[in-house]
């Protein structure tokens, strides 16, 4: 009876371990900086492209409107040449802003809630962190050098004082 319990326990432990490692690998894949950068680039780039196309359509409509107004005779002004593309541009621009905000807050949520280590967070800049660390070490080094220089000056002053005392005692 002891053997089946031990076997079941071992199988359960193996299942939990393999599931945890699979979930960990999936989490690393899902939150990989390159994957997130690609996804964000596609989503925001698509929305930015739509806004640019609508802006160009608005400018084109404005040019068409001006040509009809300047060169046309007895034609009613067609404000829809400007207003329809402008409304579409406004919608695309608002969509772009909302997508950018959603991406920002989603990444912020992922970084603050789901990822524990600073190095694994999306947007972590290792070279910047290294530069900050080097700057801190440089400040510490500068402080130590200043202290060393001050001690050397103090020792030199003490040696000169001893030399003067020795010279004064040998002359006297």
PDB file of C-alpha atoms in Angstrom:
ATOM      1  CA  UNK A   1       0.000   0.000   0.000  1.00  0.00           C
ATOM      2  CA  UNK A   2       2.926   2.300   0.682  1.00  0.00           C
ATOM      3  CA  UNK A   3       4.312   1.944  -2.836  1.00  0.00           C
ATOM      4  CA  UNK A   4       1.269   3.267  -4.750  1.00  0.00           C
ATOM      5  CA  UNK A   5       1.079   6.330  -2.489  1.00  0.00           C
ATOM      6  CA  UNK A   6       4.760   7.029  -3.038  1.00  0.00           C
ATOM      7  CA  UNK A   7       4.378   6.534  -6.796  1.00  0.00           C
ATOM      8  CA  UNK A   8       1.366   8.858  -6.952  1.00  0.00           C
ATOM      9  CA  UNK A   9       3.223  11.437  -4.867  1.00  0.00           C
ATOM     10  CA  UNK A  10       6.242  11.254  -7.172  1.00  0.00           C
ATOM     11  CA  UNK A  11       4.061  11.581 -10.276  1.00  0.00           C
ATOM     12  CA  UNK A  12       2.249  14.561  -8.779  1.00  0.00           C
ATOM     13  CA  UNK A  13       5.571  16.230  -7.909  1.00  0.00           C
ATOM     14  CA  UNK A  14       6.841  15.584 -11.439  1.00  0.00           C
ATOM     15  CA  UNK A  15       3.651  17.012 -12.956  1.00  0.00           C
ATOM     16  CA  UNK A  16       3.831  20.137 -10.785  1.00  0.00           C
ATOM     17  CA  UNK A  17       7.530  20.631 -11.549  1.00  0.00           C
ATOM     18  CA  UNK A  18       7.049  20.214 -15.299  1.00  0.00           C
ATOM     19  CA  UNK A  19       3.989  22.480 -15.277  1.00  0.00           C
ATOM     20  CA  UNK A  20       5.865  25.171 -13.361  1.00  0.00           C
ATOM     21  CA  UNK A  21       8.825  24.997 -15.727  1.00  0.00           C
ATOM     22  CA  UNK A  22       6.497  25.140 -18.749  1.00  0.00           C
ATOM     23  CA  UNK A  23       4.634  28.129 -17.312  1.00  0.00           C
ATOM     24  CA  UNK A  24       7.926  29.825 -16.502  1.00  0.00           C
ATOM     25  CA  UNK A  25       9.173  29.267 -20.072  1.00  0.00           C
ATOM     26  CA  UNK A  26       5.871  30.569 -21.481  1.00  0.00           C
ATOM     27  CA  UNK A  27       6.070  33.641 -19.231  1.00  0.00           C
ATOM     28  CA  UNK A  28       9.633  34.306 -20.411  1.00  0.00           C
ATOM     29  CA  UNK A  29       8.497  33.981 -24.020  1.00  0.00           C
ATOM     30  CA  UNK A  30       5.446  36.151 -23.512  1.00  0.00           C
ATOM     31  CA  UNK A  31       7.309  38.937 -21.731  1.00  0.00           C
ATOM     32  CA  UNK A  32      10.481  38.807 -23.811  1.00  0.00           C
ATOM     33  CA  UNK A  33      11.529  42.371 -24.678  1.00  0.00           C
ATOM     34  CA  UNK A  34      11.975  41.568 -28.373  1.00  0.00           C
ATOM     35  CA  UNK A  35       8.508  40.044 -28.671  1.00  0.00           C
ATOM     36  CA  UNK A  36       6.859  42.938 -26.845  1.00  0.00           C
ATOM     37  CA  UNK A  37       8.772  45.472 -28.916  1.00  0.00           C
ATOM     38  CA  UNK A  38       7.623  43.733 -32.095  1.00  0.00           C
ATOM     39  CA  UNK A  39       3.988  43.557 -31.002  1.00  0.00           C
ATOM     40  CA  UNK A  40       3.923  47.156 -29.827  1.00  0.00           C
ATOM     41  CA  UNK A  41       5.614  48.295 -33.032  1.00  0.00           C
ATOM     42  CA  UNK A  42       3.020  46.511 -35.156  1.00  0.00           C
ATOM     43  CA  UNK A  43       0.012  47.767 -33.191  1.00  0.00           C
ATOM     44  CA  UNK A  44       1.135  51.368 -32.714  1.00  0.00           C
ATOM     45  CA  UNK A  45       2.696  51.496 -36.201  1.00  0.00           C
ATOM     46  CA  UNK A  46      -0.544  50.354 -37.812  1.00  0.00           C
ATOM     47  CA  UNK A  47      -2.521  52.954 -35.929  1.00  0.00           C
ATOM     48  CA  UNK A  48       0.071  55.647 -36.720  1.00  0.00           C
ATOM     49  CA  UNK A  49      -0.045  54.660 -40.399  1.00  0.00           C
ATOM     50  CA  UNK A  50      -3.834  55.041 -40.403  1.00  0.00           C
ATOM     51  CA  UNK A  51      -3.563  58.498 -38.858  1.00  0.00           C
ATOM     52  CA  UNK A  52      -0.992  59.562 -41.463  1.00  0.00           C
ATOM     53  CA  UNK A  53      -3.166  58.243 -44.339  1.00  0.00           C
ATOM     54  CA  UNK A  54      -6.148  60.159 -42.983  1.00  0.00           C
ATOM     55  CA  UNK A  55      -4.053  63.311 -42.578  1.00  0.00           C
ATOM     56  CA  UNK A  56      -2.970  63.029 -46.207  1.00  0.00           C
ATOM     57  CA  UNK A  57      -6.599  62.467 -47.246  1.00  0.00           C
ATOM     58  CA  UNK A  58      -7.559  65.611 -45.293  1.00  0.00           C
ATOM     59  CA  UNK A  59      -4.847  67.674 -47.002  1.00  0.00           C
ATOM     60  CA  UNK A  60      -5.851  66.256 -50.378  1.00  0.00           C
ATOM     61  CA  UNK A  61      -9.488  67.136 -49.689  1.00  0.00           C
ATOM     62  CA  UNK A  62      -8.435  70.662 -48.729  1.00  0.00           C
ATOM     63  CA  UNK A  63      -6.513  71.044 -51.992  1.00  0.00           C
ATOM     64  CA  UNK A  64      -9.502  69.707 -54.001  1.00  0.00           C
ATOM     65  CA  UNK A  65     -11.820  72.086 -52.165  1.00  0.00           C
ATOM     66  CA  UNK A  66      -9.534  75.062 -52.863  1.00  0.00           C
ATOM     67  CA  UNK A  67      -9.245  74.147 -56.569  1.00  0.00           C
ATOM     68  CA  UNK A  68     -13.006  73.878 -56.901  1.00  0.00           C
ATOM     69  CA  UNK A  69     -13.510  77.147 -55.036  1.00  0.00           C
ATOM     70  CA  UNK A  70     -10.852  79.076 -56.981  1.00  0.00           C
ATOM     71  CA  UNK A  71     -11.273  77.540 -60.440  1.00  0.00           C
ATOM     72  CA  UNK A  72     -14.886  76.441 -60.355  1.00  0.00           C
ATOM     73  CA  UNK A  73     -17.695  78.566 -61.633  1.00  0.00           C
ATOM     74  CA  UNK A  74     -21.201  78.313 -60.316  1.00  0.00           C
ATOM     75  CA  UNK A  75     -20.432  75.107 -58.410  1.00  0.00           C
ATOM     76  CA  UNK A  76     -21.691  74.709 -54.893  1.00  0.00           C
ATOM     77  CA  UNK A  77     -18.844  74.406 -52.373  1.00  0.00           C
ATOM     78  CA  UNK A  78     -18.432  70.849 -51.224  1.00  0.00           C
ATOM     79  CA  UNK A  79     -17.308  71.071 -47.623  1.00  0.00           C
ATOM     80  CA  UNK A  80     -17.489  67.300 -47.343  1.00  0.00           C
ATOM     81  CA  UNK A  81     -14.179  67.196 -49.293  1.00  0.00           C
ATOM     82  CA  UNK A  82     -12.577  68.563 -46.136  1.00  0.00           C
ATOM     83  CA  UNK A  83     -14.898  67.499 -43.336  1.00  0.00           C
ATOM     84  CA  UNK A  84     -15.142  63.758 -44.070  1.00  0.00           C
ATOM     85  CA  UNK A  85     -11.364  63.145 -44.206  1.00  0.00           C
ATOM     86  CA  UNK A  86     -10.880  65.475 -41.224  1.00  0.00           C
ATOM     87  CA  UNK A  87     -13.351  63.445 -39.181  1.00  0.00           C
ATOM     88  CA  UNK A  88     -11.590  60.256 -40.229  1.00  0.00           C
ATOM     89  CA  UNK A  89      -8.213  61.764 -39.270  1.00  0.00           C
ATOM     90  CA  UNK A  90      -9.598  62.814 -35.896  1.00  0.00           C
ATOM     91  CA  UNK A  91     -10.879  59.276 -35.282  1.00  0.00           C
ATOM     92  CA  UNK A  92      -7.533  57.759 -36.300  1.00  0.00           C
ATOM     93  CA  UNK A  93      -5.610  60.197 -34.114  1.00  0.00           C
ATOM     94  CA  UNK A  94      -7.800  59.527 -31.073  1.00  0.00           C
ATOM     95  CA  UNK A  95      -7.421  55.790 -31.733  1.00  0.00           C
ATOM     96  CA  UNK A  96      -3.634  56.207 -31.853  1.00  0.00           C
ATOM     97  CA  UNK A  97      -3.651  58.071 -28.526  1.00  0.00           C
ATOM     98  CA  UNK A  98      -5.852  55.426 -26.881  1.00  0.00           C
ATOM     99  CA  UNK A  99      -3.737  52.563 -28.215  1.00  0.00           C
ATOM    100  CA  UNK A 100      -0.544  54.232 -26.990  1.00  0.00           C
ATOM    101  CA  UNK A 101      -2.105  54.797 -23.550  1.00  0.00           C
ATOM    102  CA  UNK A 102      -3.375  51.218 -23.345  1.00  0.00           C
ATOM    103  CA  UNK A 103       0.038  49.854 -24.335  1.00  0.00           C
ATOM    104  CA  UNK A 104       1.744  52.103 -21.772  1.00  0.00           C
ATOM    105  CA  UNK A 105      -0.543  51.078 -18.912  1.00  0.00           C
ATOM    106  CA  UNK A 106      -0.469  47.408 -19.928  1.00  0.00           C
ATOM    107  CA  UNK A 107       3.330  47.358 -19.873  1.00  0.00           C
ATOM    108  CA  UNK A 108       3.282  49.242 -16.583  1.00  0.00           C
ATOM    109  CA  UNK A 109       0.870  46.659 -15.133  1.00  0.00           C
ATOM    110  CA  UNK A 110       3.000  43.779 -16.410  1.00  0.00           C
ATOM    111  CA  UNK A 111       6.172  45.308 -14.970  1.00  0.00           C
ATOM    112  CA  UNK A 112       4.646  46.176 -11.595  1.00  0.00           C
ATOM    113  CA  UNK A 113       2.434  43.131 -11.058  1.00  0.00           C
ATOM    114  CA  UNK A 114       3.715  40.146 -12.974  1.00  0.00           C
ATOM    115  CA  UNK A 115       7.486  40.591 -13.201  1.00  0.00           C
ATOM    116  CA  UNK A 116       9.421  40.616  -9.965  1.00  0.00           C
ATOM    117  CA  UNK A 117      13.067  41.162 -10.915  1.00  0.00           C
ATOM    118  CA  UNK A 118      14.188  44.556 -12.126  1.00  0.00           C
ATOM    119  CA  UNK A 119      16.277  43.028 -14.917  1.00  0.00           C
ATOM    120  CA  UNK A 120      13.339  41.050 -16.347  1.00  0.00           C
ATOM    121  CA  UNK A 121      11.026  44.069 -16.588  1.00  0.00           C
ATOM    122  CA  UNK A 122      10.177  45.280 -20.050  1.00  0.00           C
ATOM    123  CA  UNK A 123      11.996  48.485 -20.864  1.00  0.00           C
ATOM    124  CA  UNK A 124      14.922  47.660 -18.549  1.00  0.00           C
ATOM    125  CA  UNK A 125      17.983  49.380 -19.952  1.00  0.00           C
ATOM    126  CA  UNK A 126      21.004  47.377 -18.857  1.00  0.00           C
ATOM    127  CA  UNK A 127      23.531  49.773 -20.381  1.00  0.00           C
ATOM    128  CA  UNK A 128      21.899  52.711 -18.573  1.00  0.00           C
ATOM    129  CA  UNK A 129      21.934  50.809 -15.285  1.00  0.00           C
ATOM    130  CA  UNK A 130      25.586  49.890 -15.876  1.00  0.00           C
ATOM    131  CA  UNK A 131      26.413  53.541 -16.549  1.00  0.00           C
ATOM    132  CA  UNK A 132      24.692  54.581 -13.309  1.00  0.00           C
ATOM    133  CA  UNK A 133      26.655  51.914 -11.422  1.00  0.00           C
ATOM    134  CA  UNK A 134      29.936  53.084 -13.004  1.00  0.00           C
ATOM    135  CA  UNK A 135      29.111  56.694 -12.102  1.00  0.00           C
ATOM    136  CA  UNK A 136      28.509  55.681  -8.482  1.00  0.00           C
ATOM    137  CA  UNK A 137      31.806  53.801  -8.436  1.00  0.00           C
ATOM    138  CA  UNK A 138      33.553  56.820  -9.971  1.00  0.00           C
ATOM    139  CA  UNK A 139      32.142  59.125  -7.279  1.00  0.00           C
ATOM    140  CA  UNK A 140      33.344  56.697  -4.609  1.00  0.00           C
ATOM    141  CA  UNK A 141      36.742  56.506  -6.295  1.00  0.00           C
ATOM    142  CA  UNK A 142      36.989  60.305  -6.439  1.00  0.00           C
ATOM    143  CA  UNK A 143      36.126  60.534  -2.740  1.00  0.00           C
ATOM    144  CA  UNK A 144      38.766  57.938  -1.846  1.00  0.00           C
ATOM    145  CA  UNK A 145      41.366  59.723  -3.963  1.00  0.00           C
ATOM    146  CA  UNK A 146      40.573  63.028  -2.255  1.00  0.00           C
ATOM    147  CA  UNK A 147      40.912  61.358   1.157  1.00  0.00           C
ATOM    148  CA  UNK A 148      44.191  59.743   0.047  1.00  0.00           C
ATOM    149  CA  UNK A 149      45.542  63.074  -1.161  1.00  0.00           C
ATOM    150  CA  UNK A 150      44.556  64.745   2.112  1.00  0.00           C
ATOM    151  CA  UNK A 151      46.329  61.996   4.106  1.00  0.00           C
ATOM    152  CA  UNK A 152      49.434  62.304   1.949  1.00  0.00           C
ATOM    153  CA  UNK A 153      49.499  66.063   2.544  1.00  0.00           C
ATOM    154  CA  UNK A 154      49.051  65.493   6.275  1.00  0.00           C
ATOM    155  CA  UNK A 155      51.885  62.924   6.363  1.00  0.00           C
ATOM    156  CA  UNK A 156      54.109  65.234   4.312  1.00  0.00           C
ATOM    157  CA  UNK A 157      53.393  68.113   6.681  1.00  0.00           C
ATOM    158  CA  UNK A 158      54.184  65.902   9.693  1.00  0.00           C
ATOM    159  CA  UNK A 159      57.443  64.734   8.086  1.00  0.00           C
ATOM    160  CA  UNK A 160      58.442  68.318   7.346  1.00  0.00           C
ATOM    161  CA  UNK A 161      57.619  69.301  10.936  1.00  0.00           C
ATOM    162  CA  UNK A 162      59.729  66.391  12.235  1.00  0.00           C
ATOM    163  CA  UNK A 163      62.576  67.359   9.901  1.00  0.00           C
ATOM    164  CA  UNK A 164      62.475  70.949  11.153  1.00  0.00           C
ATOM    165  CA  UNK A 165      62.410  69.737  14.756  1.00  0.00           C
ATOM    166  CA  UNK A 166      65.345  67.421  14.061  1.00  0.00           C
ATOM    167  CA  UNK A 167      67.282  70.191  12.303  1.00  0.00           C
ATOM    168  CA  UNK A 168      66.580  72.626  15.144  1.00  0.00           C
ATOM    169  CA  UNK A 169      67.719  70.128  17.789  1.00  0.00           C
ATOM    170  CA  UNK A 170      70.940  69.263  15.945  1.00  0.00           C
ATOM    171  CA  UNK A 171      71.850  72.957  15.495  1.00  0.00           C
ATOM    172  CA  UNK A 172      71.147  73.811  19.063  1.00  0.00           C
TER     173      UNK A 172
END
